[in-house]
mmCIF file of C-alpha atoms in Angstrom:
data_model
loop_
_atom_site.group_PDB
_atom_site.id
_atom_site.type_symbol
_atom_site.label_atom_id
_atom_site.label_comp_id
_atom_site.label_asym_id
_atom_site.label_seq_id
_atom_site.Cartn_x
_atom_site.Cartn_y
_atom_site.Cartn_z
ATOM 1 C CA MET A 1 46.301 -16.996 9.464
ATOM 2 C CA ALA A 2 47.276 -19.442 12.028
ATOM 3 C CA ILE A 3 47.090 -22.581 10.098
ATOM 4 C CA LYS A 4 49.922 -21.247 8.418
ATOM 5 C CA LYS A 5 52.151 -20.935 11.475
ATOM 6 C CA VAL A 6 50.949 -24.329 12.463
ATOM 7 C CA LYS A 7 51.996 -25.662 8.730
ATOM 8 C CA SER A 8 55.592 -24.171 9.240
ATOM 9 C CA GLU A 9 56.219 -25.710 12.558
ATOM 10 C CA PHE A 10 55.243 -28.945 10.961
ATOM 11 C CA GLU A 11 57.647 -28.344 8.535
ATOM 12 C CA LYS A 12 60.191 -28.199 11.109
ATOM 13 C CA LEU A 13 59.323 -31.509 12.592
ATOM 14 C CA SER A 14 59.309 -33.244 9.411
ATOM 15 C CA ALA A 15 62.815 -32.318 8.936
ATOM 16 C CA ILE A 16 63.834 -33.209 12.355
ATOM 17 C CA LEU A 17 62.328 -36.937 11.602
ATOM 18 C CA ASP A 18 63.570 -36.697 7.911
ATOM 19 C CA GLU A 19 67.212 -36.017 9.069
ATOM 20 C CA ASP A 20 66.901 -39.299 12.076
ATOM 21 C CA LEU A 21 67.617 -36.590 14.773
ATOM 22 C CA ILE A 22 66.002 -38.921 17.463
ATOM 23 C CA ALA A 23 68.592 -41.372 18.169
ATOM 24 C CA ASP A 24 65.518 -43.306 20.202
ATOM 25 C CA GLU A 25 63.690 -45.657 17.748
ATOM 26 C CA CYS A 26 61.001 -46.005 19.796
ATOM 27 C CA THR A 27 60.286 -42.294 20.468
ATOM 28 C CA ALA A 28 61.041 -41.511 17.245
ATOM 29 C CA GLY A 29 58.183 -44.023 15.604
ATOM 30 C CA GLU A 30 55.598 -42.311 18.360
ATOM 31 C CA LEU A 31 56.517 -39.004 17.136
ATOM 32 C CA LYS A 32 56.109 -39.906 13.579
ATOM 33 C CA GLN A 33 52.924 -41.223 14.574
ATOM 34 C CA VAL A 34 51.673 -37.663 16.080
ATOM 35 C CA HIS A 35 53.251 -36.154 12.769
ATOM 36 C CA ASP A 36 51.474 -38.356 10.463
ATOM 37 C CA GLN A 37 48.368 -37.855 12.583
ATOM 38 C CA LEU A 38 48.956 -33.608 12.129
ATOM 39 C CA GLN A 39 49.658 -33.876 8.577
ATOM 40 C CA GLU A 40 45.995 -36.014 8.034
ATOM 41 C CA ALA A 41 44.697 -33.101 10.169
ATOM 42 C CA ILE A 42 46.326 -30.054 8.240
ATOM 43 C CA LYS A 43 45.103 -32.073 5.093
ATOM 44 C CA SER A 44 41.696 -32.238 6.390
ATOM 45 C CA GLY A 45 38.783 -29.787 5.638
ATOM 46 C CA ASP A 46 38.794 -28.783 9.506
ATOM 47 C CA PRO A 47 42.511 -29.325 10.850
ATOM 48 C CA ALA A 48 41.445 -27.747 14.320
ATOM 49 C CA GLN A 49 38.781 -30.297 15.045
ATOM 50 C CA LEU A 50 40.524 -33.161 13.896
ATOM 51 C CA ILE A 51 43.890 -31.979 16.044
ATOM 52 C CA ARG A 52 41.562 -32.061 19.271
ATOM 53 C CA ASP A 53 39.285 -35.520 18.140
ATOM 54 C CA LYS A 54 42.857 -37.204 18.116
ATOM 55 C CA LYS A 55 44.257 -35.206 21.407
ATOM 56 C CA ILE A 56 47.673 -34.798 19.270
ATOM 57 C CA ALA A 57 48.129 -31.413 21.207
ATOM 58 C CA GLN A 58 48.275 -33.614 24.305
ATOM 59 C CA GLN A 59 50.555 -35.995 22.496
ATOM 60 C CA LEU A 60 52.795 -33.168 21.365
ATOM 61 C CA VAL A 61 53.361 -32.175 25.109
ATOM 62 C CA VAL A 62 54.380 -34.843 26.613
ATOM 63 C CA PHE A 63 57.524 -34.858 23.328
ATOM 64 C CA GLU A 64 58.363 -30.969 24.277
ATOM 65 C CA GLU A 65 58.566 -32.787 28.276
ATOM 66 C CA THR A 66 60.740 -35.662 27.626
ATOM 67 C CA ASN A 67 62.703 -34.857 24.038
ATOM 68 C CA PRO A 68 65.027 -31.626 24.307
ATOM 69 C CA VAL A 69 65.847 -32.196 20.569
ATOM 70 C CA VAL A 70 62.672 -31.795 19.309
ATOM 71 C CA GLY A 71 61.359 -29.635 22.580
ATOM 72 C CA LYS A 72 61.555 -26.054 20.777
ATOM 73 C CA VAL A 73 59.866 -27.334 17.448
ATOM 74 C CA ILE A 74 57.106 -28.718 19.719
ATOM 75 C CA LYS A 75 56.652 -25.797 21.919
ATOM 76 C CA ASP A 76 56.121 -23.775 18.475
ATOM 77 C CA LEU A 77 53.930 -26.026 17.022
ATOM 78 C CA ILE A 78 51.941 -26.428 20.685
ATOM 79 C CA ASN A 79 51.820 -22.284 20.406
ATOM 80 C CA ALA A 80 50.826 -22.039 17.079
ATOM 81 C CA LEU A 81 48.016 -25.011 17.614
ATOM 82 C CA SER A 82 46.731 -22.203 20.442
ATOM 83 C CA GLY A 83 46.796 -19.501 17.729
ATOM 84 C CA MET A 84 43.714 -21.617 16.386
ATOM 85 C CA GLY A 85 42.171 -22.142 19.846
ATOM 86 C CA ILE A 86 43.055 -25.801 20.535
#
């Protein structure tokens, strides 16, 4: 159940990146890298472990604090990850 919520929030993050809503190219590039790591984790057999290993949740916290455009989506994604015990 929790992974479905993570996937749903991940799709919102994908849409933000696809629509180029982040003006700062550096931030957009870093967020894209985290996005790709999260996508890899979701597709893996053990997403929770891969997310922990790559410290994706910690990276997302930084974006939540520094980028108001993605802040709500990141917060919701972090809450979904928390539901997975991450």
